[in-house]
Amino acid sequence: NLQEGLVIKTDPEILERIVQNMLSNVLKHGKETAQLSLIRKDAAILLSVKNIVRQPIQHLEKLTNRFYSENLSSTEESSGLGLYITEELCHLLGAEMKLSTDGQWLSVFIHF
């Protein structure tokens, strides 16, 4: 769901890295289905990425902590830095990142 005609005045390299991190997380930790949305909401632009997770999230509030990982797979390595770096980059741009889960889906919302 990509709304046409949106303009964000920001650092393009940092924005690209945020999008890369978000999509990388979906590919590494997601399962089957993902949704990407970029829309205007009120006076802000909202980027949201949602995906079905392989394992239910146990500690949502810790996912942006440096080196924290809930990767329960013995075959997949995770440094626990993806969402931490993404949140730090959002702060550099003056954006706010929020996470939510319903047990099946992990949703990441970034308000610019």
Short mmCIF file of N, CA and C in Angstrom, two decimals:
data_model
loop_
_atom_site.label_atom_id
_atom_site.label_comp_id
_atom_site.label_asym_id
_atom_site.label_seq_id
_atom_site.Cartn_x
_atom_site.Cartn_y
_atom_site.Cartn_z
N ASN A 1 0.86 -1.17 0.00
CA ASN A 1 0.00 0.00 0.00
C ASN A 1 0.90 1.23 0.00
N LEU A 2 1.16 1.75 -1.19
CA LEU A 2 2.04 2.92 -1.31
C LEU A 2 1.24 4.07 -1.89
N GLN A 3 1.04 5.10 -1.08
CA GLN A 3 0.30 6.27 -1.52
C GLN A 3 1.17 7.09 -2.46
N GLU A 4 0.64 7.47 -3.58
CA GLU A 4 1.40 8.26 -4.56
C GLU A 4 1.52 9.72 -4.12
N GLY A 5 2.58 10.36 -4.59
CA GLY A 5 2.75 11.79 -4.39
C GLY A 5 3.28 12.21 -3.03
N LEU A 6 3.75 11.28 -2.21
CA LEU A 6 4.29 11.65 -0.91
C LEU A 6 5.72 12.15 -1.06
N VAL A 7 6.05 13.18 -0.29
CA VAL A 7 7.39 13.74 -0.31
C VAL A 7 7.88 13.83 1.13
N ILE A 8 9.08 13.30 1.34
CA ILE A 8 9.73 13.41 2.65
C ILE A 8 11.04 14.14 2.43
N LYS A 9 11.23 15.25 3.11
CA LYS A 9 12.51 15.95 3.04
C LYS A 9 13.36 15.43 4.18
N THR A 10 14.34 14.60 3.82
CA THR A 10 15.15 13.93 4.82
C THR A 10 16.46 13.47 4.19
N ASP A 11 17.31 12.89 4.97
CA ASP A 11 18.56 12.33 4.47
C ASP A 11 18.27 11.03 3.73
N PRO A 12 18.49 11.00 2.41
CA PRO A 12 18.13 9.81 1.63
C PRO A 12 18.92 8.56 2.00
N GLU A 13 20.17 8.71 2.41
CA GLU A 13 20.98 7.55 2.78
C GLU A 13 20.49 6.91 4.07
N ILE A 14 20.12 7.74 5.03
CA ILE A 14 19.60 7.20 6.29
C ILE A 14 18.23 6.56 6.06
N LEU A 15 17.39 7.20 5.27
CA LEU A 15 16.08 6.63 4.96
C LEU A 15 16.23 5.29 4.24
N GLU A 16 17.16 5.22 3.30
CA GLU A 16 17.39 3.96 2.58
C GLU A 16 17.84 2.87 3.55
N ARG A 17 18.70 3.20 4.48
CA ARG A 17 19.18 2.21 5.46
C ARG A 17 18.03 1.73 6.36
N ILE A 18 17.14 2.63 6.74
CA ILE A 18 15.97 2.24 7.54
C ILE A 18 15.13 1.24 6.77
N VAL A 19 14.83 1.54 5.52
CA VAL A 19 14.00 0.64 4.71
C VAL A 19 14.72 -0.70 4.51
N GLN A 20 16.02 -0.66 4.25
CA GLN A 20 16.79 -1.90 4.10
C GLN A 20 16.73 -2.75 5.37
N ASN A 21 16.90 -2.12 6.53
CA ASN A 21 16.85 -2.86 7.79
C ASN A 21 15.48 -3.48 8.01
N MET A 22 14.44 -2.71 7.71
CA MET A 22 13.07 -3.21 7.91
C MET A 22 12.81 -4.43 7.02
N LEU A 23 13.18 -4.32 5.75
CA LEU A 23 12.95 -5.44 4.82
C LEU A 23 13.84 -6.63 5.16
N SER A 24 15.05 -6.37 5.60
CA SER A 24 15.95 -7.45 6.01
C SER A 24 15.36 -8.23 7.19
N ASN A 25 14.79 -7.51 8.15
CA ASN A 25 14.16 -8.17 9.30
C ASN A 25 13.01 -9.06 8.87
N VAL A 26 12.22 -8.59 7.92
CA VAL A 26 11.10 -9.39 7.42
C VAL A 26 11.63 -10.66 6.77
N LEU A 27 12.65 -10.53 5.94
CA LEU A 27 13.19 -11.70 5.25
C LEU A 27 13.85 -12.70 6.21
N LYS A 28 14.50 -12.20 7.25
CA LYS A 28 15.19 -13.07 8.20
C LYS A 28 14.24 -13.71 9.20
N HIS A 29 13.29 -12.94 9.69
CA HIS A 29 12.49 -13.40 10.82
C HIS A 29 11.02 -13.60 10.52
N GLY A 30 10.61 -13.21 9.33
CA GLY A 30 9.20 -13.32 8.97
C GLY A 30 8.85 -14.69 8.44
N LYS A 31 7.55 -14.88 8.25
CA LYS A 31 7.05 -16.17 7.77
C LYS A 31 5.87 -15.91 6.84
N GLU A 32 5.95 -16.38 5.65
CA GLU A 32 4.85 -16.42 4.69
C GLU A 32 4.36 -15.08 4.17
N THR A 33 3.91 -14.19 5.03
CA THR A 33 3.21 -12.99 4.59
C THR A 33 3.79 -11.74 5.23
N ALA A 34 3.86 -10.68 4.42
CA ALA A 34 4.30 -9.38 4.93
C ALA A 34 3.48 -8.29 4.25
N GLN A 35 3.38 -7.14 4.91
CA GLN A 35 2.68 -5.99 4.36
C GLN A 35 3.56 -4.76 4.53
N LEU A 36 3.63 -3.94 3.50
CA LEU A 36 4.37 -2.68 3.54
C LEU A 36 3.39 -1.57 3.20
N SER A 37 3.43 -0.51 3.96
CA SER A 37 2.53 0.61 3.72
C SER A 37 3.28 1.91 3.90
N LEU A 38 3.03 2.87 3.01
CA LEU A 38 3.58 4.22 3.12
C LEU A 38 2.45 5.16 2.78
N ILE A 39 1.93 5.84 3.80
CA ILE A 39 0.75 6.69 3.62
C ILE A 39 0.90 7.99 4.42
N ARG A 40 0.09 8.98 4.04
CA ARG A 40 -0.02 10.20 4.85
C ARG A 40 -1.07 9.93 5.90
N LYS A 41 -0.73 10.23 7.14
CA LYS A 41 -1.68 10.08 8.25
C LYS A 41 -1.63 11.36 9.06
N ASP A 42 -2.72 12.09 9.05
CA ASP A 42 -2.78 13.41 9.68
C ASP A 42 -1.69 14.28 9.06
N ALA A 43 -0.82 14.87 9.88
CA ALA A 43 0.22 15.75 9.35
C ALA A 43 1.55 15.01 9.15
N ALA A 44 1.55 13.69 9.32
CA ALA A 44 2.78 12.91 9.23
C ALA A 44 2.71 11.92 8.08
N ILE A 45 3.84 11.35 7.78
CA ILE A 45 3.91 10.24 6.84
C ILE A 45 4.23 9.00 7.66
N LEU A 46 3.49 7.93 7.42
CA LEU A 46 3.63 6.70 8.19
C LEU A 46 4.14 5.59 7.30
N LEU A 47 5.28 5.03 7.69
CA LEU A 47 5.82 3.83 7.06
C LEU A 47 5.54 2.69 8.01
N SER A 48 4.86 1.67 7.53
CA SER A 48 4.62 0.51 8.39
C SER A 48 5.01 -0.76 7.65
N VAL A 49 5.62 -1.65 8.41
CA VAL A 49 6.00 -2.97 7.91
C VAL A 49 5.46 -3.97 8.90
N LYS A 50 4.68 -4.92 8.38
CA LYS A 50 4.07 -5.95 9.23
C LYS A 50 4.40 -7.30 8.63
N ASN A 51 4.69 -8.25 9.50
CA ASN A 51 4.92 -9.60 9.03
C ASN A 51 4.50 -10.63 10.06
N ILE A 52 4.13 -11.80 9.54
CA ILE A 52 3.84 -12.92 10.43
C ILE A 52 5.18 -13.42 10.95
N VAL A 53 5.27 -13.64 12.24
CA VAL A 53 6.52 -14.07 12.86
C VAL A 53 6.56 -15.59 12.99
N ARG A 54 7.78 -16.11 12.96
CA ARG A 54 7.96 -17.56 13.08
C ARG A 54 7.64 -18.05 14.49
N GLN A 55 7.97 -17.22 15.46
CA GLN A 55 7.73 -17.53 16.87
C GLN A 55 7.04 -16.34 17.51
N PRO A 56 6.10 -16.55 18.43
CA PRO A 56 5.49 -15.41 19.12
C PRO A 56 6.55 -14.57 19.84
N ILE A 57 6.37 -13.26 19.80
CA ILE A 57 7.30 -12.34 20.46
C ILE A 57 7.05 -12.42 21.97
N GLN A 58 8.11 -12.67 22.72
CA GLN A 58 7.99 -12.81 24.18
C GLN A 58 8.12 -11.47 24.90
N HIS A 59 9.05 -10.63 24.43
CA HIS A 59 9.35 -9.37 25.13
C HIS A 59 9.46 -8.24 24.10
N LEU A 60 8.32 -7.78 23.64
CA LEU A 60 8.26 -6.74 22.62
C LEU A 60 9.07 -5.51 23.02
N GLU A 61 8.99 -5.13 24.29
CA GLU A 61 9.64 -3.92 24.77
C GLU A 61 11.17 -4.00 24.71
N LYS A 62 11.73 -5.20 24.55
CA LYS A 62 13.18 -5.37 24.50
C LYS A 62 13.73 -5.47 23.08
N LEU A 63 12.85 -5.56 22.07
CA LEU A 63 13.32 -5.81 20.70
C LEU A 63 14.22 -4.71 20.14
N THR A 64 14.13 -3.51 20.68
CA THR A 64 14.99 -2.42 20.21
C THR A 64 16.22 -2.24 21.10
N ASN A 65 16.40 -3.12 22.09
CA ASN A 65 17.60 -3.08 22.91
C ASN A 65 18.78 -3.63 22.13
N ARG A 66 19.92 -3.02 22.28
CA ARG A 66 21.13 -3.44 21.60
C ARG A 66 21.49 -4.88 21.98
N PHE A 67 21.70 -5.72 20.99
CA PHE A 67 22.10 -7.12 21.09
C PHE A 67 21.01 -8.06 21.60
N TYR A 68 19.80 -7.55 21.82
CA TYR A 68 18.71 -8.43 22.26
C TYR A 68 18.12 -9.14 21.05
N SER A 69 17.92 -10.42 21.16
CA SER A 69 17.32 -11.20 20.08
C SER A 69 16.38 -12.24 20.66
N GLU A 70 15.26 -12.42 19.99
CA GLU A 70 14.34 -13.50 20.36
C GLU A 70 14.38 -14.60 19.32
N ASN A 71 15.46 -14.63 18.57
CA ASN A 71 15.59 -15.65 17.55
C ASN A 71 15.72 -17.01 18.21
N LEU A 72 14.71 -17.85 18.05
CA LEU A 72 14.71 -19.15 18.69
C LEU A 72 15.17 -20.26 17.75
N SER A 73 15.57 -19.92 16.56
CA SER A 73 16.00 -20.90 15.58
C SER A 73 17.47 -21.23 15.79
N SER A 74 17.80 -22.49 15.78
CA SER A 74 19.20 -22.88 15.92
C SER A 74 19.97 -22.74 14.62
N THR A 75 19.26 -22.53 13.51
CA THR A 75 19.92 -22.42 12.21
C THR A 75 20.11 -20.98 11.77
N GLU A 76 19.52 -20.04 12.43
CA GLU A 76 19.60 -18.63 12.03
C GLU A 76 20.35 -17.85 13.08
N GLU A 77 21.32 -17.07 12.65
CA GLU A 77 22.06 -16.22 13.58
C GLU A 77 21.48 -14.83 13.55
N SER A 78 21.43 -14.20 14.70
CA SER A 78 20.93 -12.83 14.80
C SER A 78 21.81 -12.07 15.77
N SER A 79 22.25 -10.89 15.35
CA SER A 79 23.09 -10.07 16.22
C SER A 79 22.26 -9.28 17.21
N GLY A 80 20.95 -9.16 16.94
CA GLY A 80 20.11 -8.36 17.81
C GLY A 80 20.32 -6.87 17.60
N LEU A 81 20.81 -6.48 16.43
CA LEU A 81 21.08 -5.07 16.18
C LEU A 81 20.10 -4.42 15.21
N GLY A 82 19.36 -5.20 14.43
CA GLY A 82 18.52 -4.65 13.36
C GLY A 82 17.55 -3.58 13.81
N LEU A 83 16.68 -3.90 14.77
CA LEU A 83 15.70 -2.92 15.22
C LEU A 83 16.33 -1.83 16.08
N TYR A 84 17.41 -2.17 16.78
CA TYR A 84 18.13 -1.15 17.56
C TYR A 84 18.68 -0.07 16.62
N ILE A 85 19.36 -0.51 15.56
CA ILE A 85 19.93 0.44 14.59
C ILE A 85 18.82 1.23 13.91
N THR A 86 17.76 0.55 13.52
CA THR A 86 16.64 1.23 12.86
C THR A 86 16.06 2.32 13.75
N GLU A 87 15.87 2.03 15.02
CA GLU A 87 15.34 3.04 15.94
C GLU A 87 16.31 4.21 16.09
N GLU A 88 17.60 3.94 16.19
CA GLU A 88 18.59 5.01 16.30
C GLU A 88 18.59 5.89 15.04
N LEU A 89 18.49 5.27 13.87
CA LEU A 89 18.43 6.04 12.62
C LEU A 89 17.16 6.88 12.56
N CYS A 90 16.05 6.33 13.04
CA CYS A 90 14.81 7.11 13.09
C CYS A 90 14.99 8.35 13.94
N HIS A 91 15.64 8.20 15.09
CA HIS A 91 15.88 9.35 15.97
C HIS A 91 16.71 10.41 15.26
N LEU A 92 17.70 9.98 14.46
CA LEU A 92 18.52 10.95 13.72
C LEU A 92 17.68 11.78 12.75
N LEU A 93 16.62 11.17 12.22
CA LEU A 93 15.76 11.88 11.27
C LEU A 93 14.60 12.61 11.94
N GLY A 94 14.50 12.48 13.27
CA GLY A 94 13.38 13.09 13.98
C GLY A 94 12.10 12.29 13.84
N ALA A 95 12.21 11.04 13.47
CA ALA A 95 11.05 10.16 13.33
C ALA A 95 10.87 9.33 14.60
N GLU A 96 9.68 8.78 14.76
CA GLU A 96 9.38 7.95 15.92
C GLU A 96 9.01 6.55 15.45
N MET A 97 9.61 5.54 16.09
CA MET A 97 9.33 4.15 15.75
C MET A 97 8.59 3.47 16.89
N LYS A 98 7.54 2.75 16.55
CA LYS A 98 6.77 1.99 17.54
C LYS A 98 6.57 0.57 17.04
N LEU A 99 6.55 -0.37 17.98
CA LEU A 99 6.33 -1.77 17.66
C LEU A 99 5.04 -2.25 18.31
N SER A 100 4.40 -3.21 17.66
CA SER A 100 3.25 -3.87 18.29
C SER A 100 3.18 -5.30 17.77
N THR A 101 2.50 -6.14 18.52
CA THR A 101 2.30 -7.52 18.11
C THR A 101 0.96 -8.01 18.64
N ASP A 102 0.39 -8.93 17.90
CA ASP A 102 -0.84 -9.58 18.36
C ASP A 102 -0.59 -11.07 18.59
N GLY A 103 0.67 -11.46 18.63
CA GLY A 103 1.04 -12.85 18.81
C GLY A 103 1.40 -13.52 17.49
N GLN A 104 0.73 -13.14 16.42
CA GLN A 104 1.01 -13.71 15.11
C GLN A 104 1.77 -12.72 14.23
N TRP A 105 1.40 -11.46 14.28
CA TRP A 105 2.00 -10.41 13.46
C TRP A 105 2.88 -9.51 14.31
N LEU A 106 4.03 -9.12 13.76
CA LEU A 106 4.85 -8.05 14.33
C LEU A 106 4.67 -6.85 13.42
N SER A 107 4.35 -5.71 13.99
CA SER A 107 4.15 -4.48 13.23
C SER A 107 5.14 -3.43 13.70
N VAL A 108 5.79 -2.79 12.74
CA VAL A 108 6.72 -1.70 13.01
C VAL A 108 6.17 -0.46 12.31
N PHE A 109 5.95 0.60 13.08
CA PHE A 109 5.41 1.85 12.55
C PHE A 109 6.45 2.94 12.73
N ILE A 110 6.73 3.67 11.65
CA ILE A 110 7.65 4.79 11.73
C ILE A 110 6.90 6.04 11.27
N HIS A 111 6.82 7.02 12.16
CA HIS A 111 6.12 8.29 11.88
C HIS A 111 7.16 9.35 11.55
N PHE A 112 7.08 9.90 10.34
CA PHE A 112 7.98 10.98 9.90
C PHE A 112 7.25 12.30 10.00
#
